[in-house]
Tab-separated table of C-alpha atoms in Angstrom:
chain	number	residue	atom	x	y	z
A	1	UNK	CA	46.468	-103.804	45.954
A	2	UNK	CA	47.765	-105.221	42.513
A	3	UNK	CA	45.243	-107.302	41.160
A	4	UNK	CA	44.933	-109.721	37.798
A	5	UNK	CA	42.134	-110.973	35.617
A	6	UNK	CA	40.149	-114.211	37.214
A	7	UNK	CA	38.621	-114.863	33.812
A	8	UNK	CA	35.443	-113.230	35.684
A	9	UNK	CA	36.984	-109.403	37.258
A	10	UNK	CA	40.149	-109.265	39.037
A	11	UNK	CA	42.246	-111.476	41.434
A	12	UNK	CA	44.543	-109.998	44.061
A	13	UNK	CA	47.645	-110.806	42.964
A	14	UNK	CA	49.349	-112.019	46.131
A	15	UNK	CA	46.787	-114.752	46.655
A	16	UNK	CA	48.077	-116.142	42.939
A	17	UNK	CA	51.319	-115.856	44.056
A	18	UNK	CA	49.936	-117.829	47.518
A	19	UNK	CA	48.052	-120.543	44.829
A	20	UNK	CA	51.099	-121.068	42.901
A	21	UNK	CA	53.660	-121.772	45.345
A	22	UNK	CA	51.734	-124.679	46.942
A	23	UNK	CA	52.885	-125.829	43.609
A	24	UNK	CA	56.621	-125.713	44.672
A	25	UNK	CA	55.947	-128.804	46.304
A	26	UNK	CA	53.887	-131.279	44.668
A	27	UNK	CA	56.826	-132.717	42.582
A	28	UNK	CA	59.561	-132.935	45.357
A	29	UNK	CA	58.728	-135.781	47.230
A	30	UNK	CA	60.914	-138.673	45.629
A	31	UNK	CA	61.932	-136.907	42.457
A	32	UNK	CA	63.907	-134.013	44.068
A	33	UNK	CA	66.708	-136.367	45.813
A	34	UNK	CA	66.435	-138.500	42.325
A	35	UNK	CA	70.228	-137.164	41.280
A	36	UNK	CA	71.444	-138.527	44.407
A	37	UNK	CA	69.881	-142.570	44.248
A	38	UNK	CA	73.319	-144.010	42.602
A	39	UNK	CA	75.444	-142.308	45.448
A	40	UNK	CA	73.347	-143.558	48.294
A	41	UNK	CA	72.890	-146.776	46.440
A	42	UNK	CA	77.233	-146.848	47.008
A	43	UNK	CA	77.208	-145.494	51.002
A	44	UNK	CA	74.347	-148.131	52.131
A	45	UNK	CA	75.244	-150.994	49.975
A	46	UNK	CA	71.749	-151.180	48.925
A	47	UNK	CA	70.133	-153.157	45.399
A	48	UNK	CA	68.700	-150.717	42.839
A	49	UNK	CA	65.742	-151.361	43.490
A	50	UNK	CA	66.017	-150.733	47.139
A	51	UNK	CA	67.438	-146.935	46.602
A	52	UNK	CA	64.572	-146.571	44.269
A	53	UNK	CA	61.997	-146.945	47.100
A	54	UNK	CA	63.215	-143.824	48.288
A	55	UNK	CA	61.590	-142.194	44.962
A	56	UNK	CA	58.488	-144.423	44.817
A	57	UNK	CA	57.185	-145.479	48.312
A	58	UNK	CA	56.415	-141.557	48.961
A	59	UNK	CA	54.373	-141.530	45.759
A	60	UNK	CA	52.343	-144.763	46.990
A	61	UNK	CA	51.632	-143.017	50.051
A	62	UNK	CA	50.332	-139.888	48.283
A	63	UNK	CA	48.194	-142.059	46.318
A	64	UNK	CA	45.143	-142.886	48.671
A	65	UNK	CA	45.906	-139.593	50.631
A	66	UNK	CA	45.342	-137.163	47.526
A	67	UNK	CA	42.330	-138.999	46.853
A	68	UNK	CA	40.969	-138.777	50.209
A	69	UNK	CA	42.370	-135.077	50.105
A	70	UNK	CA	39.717	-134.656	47.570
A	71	UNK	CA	36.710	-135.470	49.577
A	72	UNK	CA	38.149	-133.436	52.580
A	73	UNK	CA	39.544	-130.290	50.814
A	74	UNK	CA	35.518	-128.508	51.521
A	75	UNK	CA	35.282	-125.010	51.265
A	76	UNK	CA	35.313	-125.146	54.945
A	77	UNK	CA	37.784	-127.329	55.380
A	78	UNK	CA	40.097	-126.368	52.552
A	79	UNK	CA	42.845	-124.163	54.170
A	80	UNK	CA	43.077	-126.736	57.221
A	81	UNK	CA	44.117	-129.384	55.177
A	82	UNK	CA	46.568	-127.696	53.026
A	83	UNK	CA	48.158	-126.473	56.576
A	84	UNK	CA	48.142	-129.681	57.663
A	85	UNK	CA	50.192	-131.198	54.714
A	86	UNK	CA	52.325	-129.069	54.221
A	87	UNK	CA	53.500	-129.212	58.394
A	88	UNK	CA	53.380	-132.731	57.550
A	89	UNK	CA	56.059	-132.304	54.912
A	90	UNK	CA	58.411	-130.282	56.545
A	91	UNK	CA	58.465	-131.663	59.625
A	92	UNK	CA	59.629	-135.035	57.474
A	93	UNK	CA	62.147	-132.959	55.982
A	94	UNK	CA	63.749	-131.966	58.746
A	95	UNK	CA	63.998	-135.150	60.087
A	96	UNK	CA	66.019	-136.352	56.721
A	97	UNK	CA	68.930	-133.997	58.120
A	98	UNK	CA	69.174	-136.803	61.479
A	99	UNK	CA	68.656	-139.901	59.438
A	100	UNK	CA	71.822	-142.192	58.942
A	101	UNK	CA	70.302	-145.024	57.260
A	102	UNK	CA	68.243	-145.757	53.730
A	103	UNK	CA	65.185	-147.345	56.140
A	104	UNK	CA	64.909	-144.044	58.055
A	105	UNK	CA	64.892	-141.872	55.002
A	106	UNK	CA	62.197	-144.415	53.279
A	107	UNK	CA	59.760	-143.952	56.305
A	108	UNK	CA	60.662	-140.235	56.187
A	109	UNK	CA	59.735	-140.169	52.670
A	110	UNK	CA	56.623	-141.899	53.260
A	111	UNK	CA	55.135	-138.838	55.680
A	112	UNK	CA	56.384	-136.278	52.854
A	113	UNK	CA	54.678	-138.368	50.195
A	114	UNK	CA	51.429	-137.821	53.006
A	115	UNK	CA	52.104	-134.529	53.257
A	116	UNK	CA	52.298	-133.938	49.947
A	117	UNK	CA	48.976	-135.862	48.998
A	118	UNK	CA	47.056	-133.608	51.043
A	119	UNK	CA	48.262	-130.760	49.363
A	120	UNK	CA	47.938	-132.037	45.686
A	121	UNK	CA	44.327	-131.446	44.946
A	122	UNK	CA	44.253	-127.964	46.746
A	123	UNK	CA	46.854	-126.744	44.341
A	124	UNK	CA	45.113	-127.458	41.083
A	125	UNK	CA	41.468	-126.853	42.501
A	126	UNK	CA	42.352	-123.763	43.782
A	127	UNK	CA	42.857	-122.344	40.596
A	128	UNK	CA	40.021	-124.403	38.966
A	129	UNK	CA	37.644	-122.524	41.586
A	130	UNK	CA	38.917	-118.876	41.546
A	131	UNK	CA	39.885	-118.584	37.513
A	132	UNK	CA	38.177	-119.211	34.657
A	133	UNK	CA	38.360	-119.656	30.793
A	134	UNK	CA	41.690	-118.303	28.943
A	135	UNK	CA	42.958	-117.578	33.115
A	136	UNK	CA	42.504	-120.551	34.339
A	137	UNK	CA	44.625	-122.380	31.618
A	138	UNK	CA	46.942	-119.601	31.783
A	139	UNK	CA	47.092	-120.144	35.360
A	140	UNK	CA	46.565	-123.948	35.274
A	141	UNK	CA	49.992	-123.711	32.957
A	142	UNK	CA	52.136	-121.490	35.350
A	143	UNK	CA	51.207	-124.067	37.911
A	144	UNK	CA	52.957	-126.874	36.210
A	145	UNK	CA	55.742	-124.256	35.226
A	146	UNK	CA	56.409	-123.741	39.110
A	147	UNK	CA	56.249	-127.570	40.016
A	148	UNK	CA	58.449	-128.202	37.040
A	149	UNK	CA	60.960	-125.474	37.906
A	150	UNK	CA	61.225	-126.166	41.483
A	151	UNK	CA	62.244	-129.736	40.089
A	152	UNK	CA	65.439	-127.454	38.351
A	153	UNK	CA	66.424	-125.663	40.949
A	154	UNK	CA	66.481	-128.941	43.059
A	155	UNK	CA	68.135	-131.510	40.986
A	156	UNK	CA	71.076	-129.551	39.943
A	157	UNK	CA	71.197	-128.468	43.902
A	158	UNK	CA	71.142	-132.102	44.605
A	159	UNK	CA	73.651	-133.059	41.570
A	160	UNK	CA	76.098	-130.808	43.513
A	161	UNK	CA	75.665	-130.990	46.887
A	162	UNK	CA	75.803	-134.755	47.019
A	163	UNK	CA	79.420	-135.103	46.637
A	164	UNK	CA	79.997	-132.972	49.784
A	165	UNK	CA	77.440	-134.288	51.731
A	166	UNK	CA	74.519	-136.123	51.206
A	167	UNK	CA	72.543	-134.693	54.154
A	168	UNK	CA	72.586	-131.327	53.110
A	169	UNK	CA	70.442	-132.695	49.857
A	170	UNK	CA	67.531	-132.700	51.803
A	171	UNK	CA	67.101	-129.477	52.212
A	172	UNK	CA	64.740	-129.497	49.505
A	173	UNK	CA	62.174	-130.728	51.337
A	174	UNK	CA	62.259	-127.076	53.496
A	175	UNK	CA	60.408	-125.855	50.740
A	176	UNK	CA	56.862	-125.513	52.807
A	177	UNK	CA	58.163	-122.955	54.284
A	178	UNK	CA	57.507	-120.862	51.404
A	179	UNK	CA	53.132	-121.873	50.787
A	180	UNK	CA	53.036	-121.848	55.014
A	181	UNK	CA	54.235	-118.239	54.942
A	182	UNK	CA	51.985	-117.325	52.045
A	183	UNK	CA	48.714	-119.299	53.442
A	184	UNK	CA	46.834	-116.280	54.929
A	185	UNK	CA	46.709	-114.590	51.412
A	186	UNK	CA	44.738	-117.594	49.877
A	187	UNK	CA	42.268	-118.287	51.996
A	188	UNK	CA	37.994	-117.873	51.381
A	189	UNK	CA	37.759	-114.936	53.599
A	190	UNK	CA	40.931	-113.034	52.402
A	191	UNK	CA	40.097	-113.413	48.579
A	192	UNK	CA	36.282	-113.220	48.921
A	193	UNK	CA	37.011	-109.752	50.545
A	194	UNK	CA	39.661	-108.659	48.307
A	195	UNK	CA	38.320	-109.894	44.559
A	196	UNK	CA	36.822	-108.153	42.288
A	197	UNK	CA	33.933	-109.803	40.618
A	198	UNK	CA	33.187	-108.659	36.842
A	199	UNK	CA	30.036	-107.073	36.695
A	200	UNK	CA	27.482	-108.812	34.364
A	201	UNK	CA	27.957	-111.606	37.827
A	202	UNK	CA	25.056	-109.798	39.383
A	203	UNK	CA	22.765	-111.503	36.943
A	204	UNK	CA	22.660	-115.988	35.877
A	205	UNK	CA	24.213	-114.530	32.989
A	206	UNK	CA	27.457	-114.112	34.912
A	207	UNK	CA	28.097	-117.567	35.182
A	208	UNK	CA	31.833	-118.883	33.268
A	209	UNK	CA	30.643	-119.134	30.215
A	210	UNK	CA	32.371	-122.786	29.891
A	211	UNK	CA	29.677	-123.910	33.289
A	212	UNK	CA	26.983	-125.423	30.924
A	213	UNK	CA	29.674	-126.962	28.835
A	214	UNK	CA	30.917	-129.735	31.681
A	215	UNK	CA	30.508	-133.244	30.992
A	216	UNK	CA	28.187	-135.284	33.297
A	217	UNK	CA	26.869	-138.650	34.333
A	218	UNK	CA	28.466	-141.777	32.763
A	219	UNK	CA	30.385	-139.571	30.191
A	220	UNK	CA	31.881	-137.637	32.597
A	221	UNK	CA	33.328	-140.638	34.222
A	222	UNK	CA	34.500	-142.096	31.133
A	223	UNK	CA	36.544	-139.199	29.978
A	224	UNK	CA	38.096	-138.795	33.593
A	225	UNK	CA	39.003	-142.749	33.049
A	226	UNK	CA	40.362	-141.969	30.233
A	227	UNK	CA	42.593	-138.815	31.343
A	228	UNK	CA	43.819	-140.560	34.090
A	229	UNK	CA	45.362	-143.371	32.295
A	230	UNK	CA	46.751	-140.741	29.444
A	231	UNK	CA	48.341	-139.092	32.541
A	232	UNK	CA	49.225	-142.274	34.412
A	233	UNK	CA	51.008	-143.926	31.345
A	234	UNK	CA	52.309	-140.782	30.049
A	235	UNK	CA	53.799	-140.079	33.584
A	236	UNK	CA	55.272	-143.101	33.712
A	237	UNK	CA	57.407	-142.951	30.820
A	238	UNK	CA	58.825	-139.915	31.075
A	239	UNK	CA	59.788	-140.173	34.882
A	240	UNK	CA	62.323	-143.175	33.268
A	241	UNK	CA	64.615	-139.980	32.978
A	242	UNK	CA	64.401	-139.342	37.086
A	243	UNK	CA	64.646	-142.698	37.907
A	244	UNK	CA	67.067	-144.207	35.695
A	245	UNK	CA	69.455	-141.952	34.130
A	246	UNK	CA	71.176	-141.694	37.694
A	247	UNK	CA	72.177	-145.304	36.711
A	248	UNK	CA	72.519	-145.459	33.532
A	249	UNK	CA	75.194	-142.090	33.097
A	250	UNK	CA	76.988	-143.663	36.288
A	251	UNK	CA	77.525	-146.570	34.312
A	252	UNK	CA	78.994	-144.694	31.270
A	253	UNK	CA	81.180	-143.448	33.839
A	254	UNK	CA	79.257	-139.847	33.750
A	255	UNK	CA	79.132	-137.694	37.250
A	256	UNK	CA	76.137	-136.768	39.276
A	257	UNK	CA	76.440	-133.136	38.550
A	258	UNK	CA	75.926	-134.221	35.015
A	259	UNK	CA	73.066	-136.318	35.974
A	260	UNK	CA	71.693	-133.427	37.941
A	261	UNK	CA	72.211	-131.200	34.455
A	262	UNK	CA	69.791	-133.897	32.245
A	263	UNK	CA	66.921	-134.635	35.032
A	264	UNK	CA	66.787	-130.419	35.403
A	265	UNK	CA	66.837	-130.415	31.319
A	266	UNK	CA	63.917	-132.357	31.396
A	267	UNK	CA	62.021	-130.309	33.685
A	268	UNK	CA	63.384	-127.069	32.068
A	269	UNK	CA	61.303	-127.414	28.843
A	270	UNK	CA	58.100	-129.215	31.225
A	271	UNK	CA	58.822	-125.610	33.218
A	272	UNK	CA	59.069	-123.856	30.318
A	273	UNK	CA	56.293	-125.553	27.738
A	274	UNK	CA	53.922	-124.526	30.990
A	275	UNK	CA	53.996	-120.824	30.461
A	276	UNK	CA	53.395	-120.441	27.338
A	277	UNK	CA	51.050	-123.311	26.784
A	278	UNK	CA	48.323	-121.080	25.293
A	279	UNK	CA	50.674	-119.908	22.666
A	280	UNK	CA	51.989	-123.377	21.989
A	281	UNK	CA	48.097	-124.828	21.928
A	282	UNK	CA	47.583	-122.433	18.693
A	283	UNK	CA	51.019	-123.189	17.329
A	284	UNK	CA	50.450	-126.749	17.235
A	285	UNK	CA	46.307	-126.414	16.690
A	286	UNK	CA	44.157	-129.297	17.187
A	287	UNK	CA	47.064	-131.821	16.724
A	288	UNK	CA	48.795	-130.371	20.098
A	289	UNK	CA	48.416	-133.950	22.053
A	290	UNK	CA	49.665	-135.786	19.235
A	291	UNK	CA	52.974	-134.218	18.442
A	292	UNK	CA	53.533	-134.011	22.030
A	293	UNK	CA	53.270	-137.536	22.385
A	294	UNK	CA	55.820	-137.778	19.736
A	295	UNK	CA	58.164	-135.757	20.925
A	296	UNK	CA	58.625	-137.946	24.041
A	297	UNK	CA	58.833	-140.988	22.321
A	298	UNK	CA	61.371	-139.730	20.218
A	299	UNK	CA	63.292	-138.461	22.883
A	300	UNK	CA	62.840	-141.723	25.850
A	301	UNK	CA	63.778	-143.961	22.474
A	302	UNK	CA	67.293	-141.954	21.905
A	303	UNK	CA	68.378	-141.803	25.193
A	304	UNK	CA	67.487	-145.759	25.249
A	305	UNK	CA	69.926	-145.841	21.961
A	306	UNK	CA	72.660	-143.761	22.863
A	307	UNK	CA	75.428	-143.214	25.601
A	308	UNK	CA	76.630	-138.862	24.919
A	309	UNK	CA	75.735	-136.768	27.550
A	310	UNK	CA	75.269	-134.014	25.085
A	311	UNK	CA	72.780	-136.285	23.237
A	312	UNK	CA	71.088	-137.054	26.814
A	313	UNK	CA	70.720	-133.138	27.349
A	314	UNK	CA	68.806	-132.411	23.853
A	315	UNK	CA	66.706	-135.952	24.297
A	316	UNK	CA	65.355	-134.944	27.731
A	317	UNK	CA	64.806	-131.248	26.492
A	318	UNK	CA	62.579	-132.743	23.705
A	319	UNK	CA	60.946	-135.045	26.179
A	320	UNK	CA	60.120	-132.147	28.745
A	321	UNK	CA	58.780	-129.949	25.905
A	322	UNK	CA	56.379	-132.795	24.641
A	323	UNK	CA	55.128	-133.597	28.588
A	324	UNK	CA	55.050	-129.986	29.452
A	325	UNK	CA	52.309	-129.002	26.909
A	326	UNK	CA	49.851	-131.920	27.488
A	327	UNK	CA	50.394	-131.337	31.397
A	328	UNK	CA	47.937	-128.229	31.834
A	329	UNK	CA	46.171	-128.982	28.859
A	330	UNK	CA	44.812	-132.099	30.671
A	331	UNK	CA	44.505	-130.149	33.970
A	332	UNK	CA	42.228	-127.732	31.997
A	333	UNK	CA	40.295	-130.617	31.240
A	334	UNK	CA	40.049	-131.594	34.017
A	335	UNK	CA	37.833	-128.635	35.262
A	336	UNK	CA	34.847	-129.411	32.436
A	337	UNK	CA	35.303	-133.077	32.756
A	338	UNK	CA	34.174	-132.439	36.705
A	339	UNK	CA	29.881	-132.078	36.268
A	340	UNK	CA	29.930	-128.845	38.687
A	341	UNK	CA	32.442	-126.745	39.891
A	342	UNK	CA	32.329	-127.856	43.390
A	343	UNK	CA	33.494	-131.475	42.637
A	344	UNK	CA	36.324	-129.423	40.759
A	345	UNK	CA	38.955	-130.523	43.552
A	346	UNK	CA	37.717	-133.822	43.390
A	347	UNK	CA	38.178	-134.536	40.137
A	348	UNK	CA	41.793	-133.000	40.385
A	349	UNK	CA	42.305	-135.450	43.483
A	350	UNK	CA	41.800	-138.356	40.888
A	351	UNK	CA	43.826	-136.935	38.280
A	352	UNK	CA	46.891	-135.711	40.233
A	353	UNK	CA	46.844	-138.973	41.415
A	354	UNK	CA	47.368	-140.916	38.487
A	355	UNK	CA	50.367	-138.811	38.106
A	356	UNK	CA	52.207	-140.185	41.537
A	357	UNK	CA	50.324	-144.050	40.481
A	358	UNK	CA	52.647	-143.372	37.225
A	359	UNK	CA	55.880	-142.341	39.421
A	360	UNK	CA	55.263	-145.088	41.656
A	361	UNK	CA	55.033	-147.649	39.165
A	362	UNK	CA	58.192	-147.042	37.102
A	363	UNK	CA	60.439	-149.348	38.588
A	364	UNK	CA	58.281	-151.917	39.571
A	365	UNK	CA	56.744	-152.724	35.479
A	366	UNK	CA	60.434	-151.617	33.828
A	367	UNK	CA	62.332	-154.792	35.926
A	368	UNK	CA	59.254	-156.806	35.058
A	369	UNK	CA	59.884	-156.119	31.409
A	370	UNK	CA	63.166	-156.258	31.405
A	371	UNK	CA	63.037	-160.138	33.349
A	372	UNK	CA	60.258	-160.766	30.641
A	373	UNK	CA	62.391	-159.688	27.404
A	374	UNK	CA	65.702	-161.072	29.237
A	375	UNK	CA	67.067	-157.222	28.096
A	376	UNK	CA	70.464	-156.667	29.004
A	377	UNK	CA	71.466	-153.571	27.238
A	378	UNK	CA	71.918	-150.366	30.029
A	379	UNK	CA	69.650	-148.034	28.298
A	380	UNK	CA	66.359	-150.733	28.297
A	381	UNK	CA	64.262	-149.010	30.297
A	382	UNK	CA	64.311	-145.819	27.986
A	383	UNK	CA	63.516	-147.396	25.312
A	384	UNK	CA	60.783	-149.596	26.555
A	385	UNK	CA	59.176	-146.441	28.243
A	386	UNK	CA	59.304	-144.902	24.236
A	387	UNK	CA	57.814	-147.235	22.861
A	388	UNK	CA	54.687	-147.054	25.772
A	389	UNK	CA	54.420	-143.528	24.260
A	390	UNK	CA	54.162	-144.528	20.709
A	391	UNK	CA	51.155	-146.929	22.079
A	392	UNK	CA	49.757	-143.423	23.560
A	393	UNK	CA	50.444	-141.793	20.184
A	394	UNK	CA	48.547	-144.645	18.146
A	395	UNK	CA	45.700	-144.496	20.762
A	396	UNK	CA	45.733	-140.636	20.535
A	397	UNK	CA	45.147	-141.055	16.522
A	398	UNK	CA	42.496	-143.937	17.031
A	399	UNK	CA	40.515	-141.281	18.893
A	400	UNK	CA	41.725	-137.780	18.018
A	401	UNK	CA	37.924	-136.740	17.926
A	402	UNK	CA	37.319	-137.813	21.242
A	403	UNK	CA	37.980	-135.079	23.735
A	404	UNK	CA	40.244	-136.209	26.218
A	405	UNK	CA	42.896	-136.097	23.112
A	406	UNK	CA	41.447	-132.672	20.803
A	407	UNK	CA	42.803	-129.490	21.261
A	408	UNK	CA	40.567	-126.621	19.841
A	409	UNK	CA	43.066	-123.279	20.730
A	410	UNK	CA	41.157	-120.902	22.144
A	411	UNK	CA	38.194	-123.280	23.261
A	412	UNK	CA	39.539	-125.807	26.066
A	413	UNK	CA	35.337	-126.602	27.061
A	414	UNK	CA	33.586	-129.615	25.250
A	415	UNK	CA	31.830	-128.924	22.099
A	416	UNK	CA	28.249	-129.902	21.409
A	417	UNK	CA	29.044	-133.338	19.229
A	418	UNK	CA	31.876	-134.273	21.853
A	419	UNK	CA	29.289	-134.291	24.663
A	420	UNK	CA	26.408	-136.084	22.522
């Protein structure tokens, strides 16, 4: 059987492969169909903001589900509730193919969002419990490469199906077909049996060397505070390009294919900054975080500024590359900001979920500010969401020493002085 390194001895390769493609859904529910909210905001007459709940209800509902997924997700429990969700989610996306109205794909939506928030912890914790040190961030990086790249594949499907028939676009949400199939490769029993465990494990010495190294007690809680609301903010600003650009490039008179071709930019460089975010951790060095969060704001402000669809293209590349790179470097974080290992998928529950609290939020705080400021310009929401970033970015500088924003290539654990 072909095997790779754990960190710790060697990993059957099929039950990465199995890991990873739980992965292929965590991002669909909302964001997949997001190419398509202008067109179905033109068949069912709806307001903007009433296409958009088809994006953000299902990432409320994953909210308090990946949280409770968290708690439930037990080493006994674990491969139960990941078949569970992801039955859940398919079973919702099949039913998307009968729906002929924008209530029945909401509620739809809603029980793939539930699905999906079952599943959510499982995929990160999975690879926070089997892989450790330079694997597990390797690994933790392919994961958001195959979340990210699923997001491709399906907006530009979307982008072009949707002007045949809007139906068919759903067909994105087959995807659990794929982990289902896989499931029997990644469970306790088959990789317990099939592992091979380095050998200096037979003694305490075996231990990750990174174990001693995780935060605890109040600190621990403060730096997963402050992760989540890097994540949650962050995530917010950068979905502007999901939810808005739909709107904005029909409004410059642009087509959905095109609008299909700038969302899947964005998540091309997010797919892409993922697998090689080791490499791009010692290119950048310890200010990795903080020319990240530049790059976003830089690229969320010129979209705001601008209406070329070739200028859209390069902004959202630039804004995918920035969010790509901090994406597994704060899921890496993640796994020594949890005190033990065991709480590992725990932790992950709380942090994934800040990501979906960010989706969910978008449209809700960007007509709030645009009401407040009495914008009127097309591209507002762009901007404003750049401008959040550079907030991040003067945060970020505030406390570069603090750990949820360092980057030490090489060394993703706490140091010594960061734990004091």
């Amino acid at each position: 059987m072909k095997t790779v390194s754990s960190g710790n001895g060697k990993m059957p390769l099929i039950s990465l492969i199995a890991i990873l493609s739980v992965s292929l859904t965590i991002n669909l529910p909302g964001l997949a169909v997001s190419p398509m909210l202008s067109k179905l905001h033109h068949i069912f007459h709806t307001s903007v903001i009433e296409s958009q709940l088809l994006t953000s209800l299902p990432n409320l509902c994953m909210i308090p589900i990946a949280l409770l997924s968290g708690k439930l997700a037990t080493e006994k429990r674990q491969t139960a509730v990941l078949f569970i969700g992801l039955t859940l989610f398919l079973l919702a996306g099949i039913g998307c193919f009968f729906a002929e109205n924008i209530g029945m794909l909401i509620m739809l939506g809603c029980v793939v969002g539930i699905g999906c928030g079952l599943v959510v912890p499982i995929a990160a914790g999975a690879i926070s419990e089997w892989f450790y040190r330079d694997a597990r961030q390797e690994d933790l990086g392919w994961k958001s490469t195959v979340s990210n790249a699923m997001i491709i594949v399906a907006n530009i499907y979307v982008g072009w199906v949707i002007v045949y028939n809007w139906h068919a676009a759903f067909a994105v949400y087959l995807i659990p077909v794929i982990p289902l199939a896989l499931m029997p490769f990644m469970t306790r029993r088959f990789i317990l049996k099939h592992r091979v465990v380095g050998q200096s494990s037979a003694t305490s010495s075996s231990k990750p060397v990174s174990a001693p190294l995780h935060f605890s007690g109040k600190k621990s809680v403060l730096i997963l505070v402050k992760l989540v609301l890097l994540y949650a903010i962050l995530t917010y600003s950068t979905t502007s390009i999901s939810y808005y650009a739909p709107f904005l490039m029909d409004h410059f008179g642009m087509s959905t294919t095109q609008v299909g071709i700038v969302t899947a930019a964005y998540y091309f460089t997010c797919s892409l900054a993922g697998a090689f975010v080791s490499r791009l951790k010692n290119l950048f060095g310890s200010r990795a975080i903080l020319i990240c969060l530049a790059l976003c704001a830089t690229g969320l402000i010129t979209i705001g500024l601008t209406h070329s669809f070739v200028v859209y293209v390069a902004a959202s590349l630039l804004t995918g590359f920035g969010y790509g790179i901090i994406q597994p470097i704060i899921y890496n974080k993640t796994t020594y900001v949890a005190p033990t290992q065991a709480l590992g998928t725990r932790y992950f529950g709380y942090v994934l979920s800040a990501n979906y609290v960010g989706i969910m939020l978008v449209p809700y705080i960007d007509n709030l500010a645009r009401k407040l400021m009495g914008a009127t310009a097309p591209g507002f929401e762009f901007t404003f969401s750049g401008f959040v970033v550079a907030g991040l970015l003067i945060w970020a500088i505030v406390e570069r020493s603090n750990y949820t924003f360092s980057v030490v290539p090489g060394h993703p654990a706490p140091t010594a002085a960061q734990m004091a």
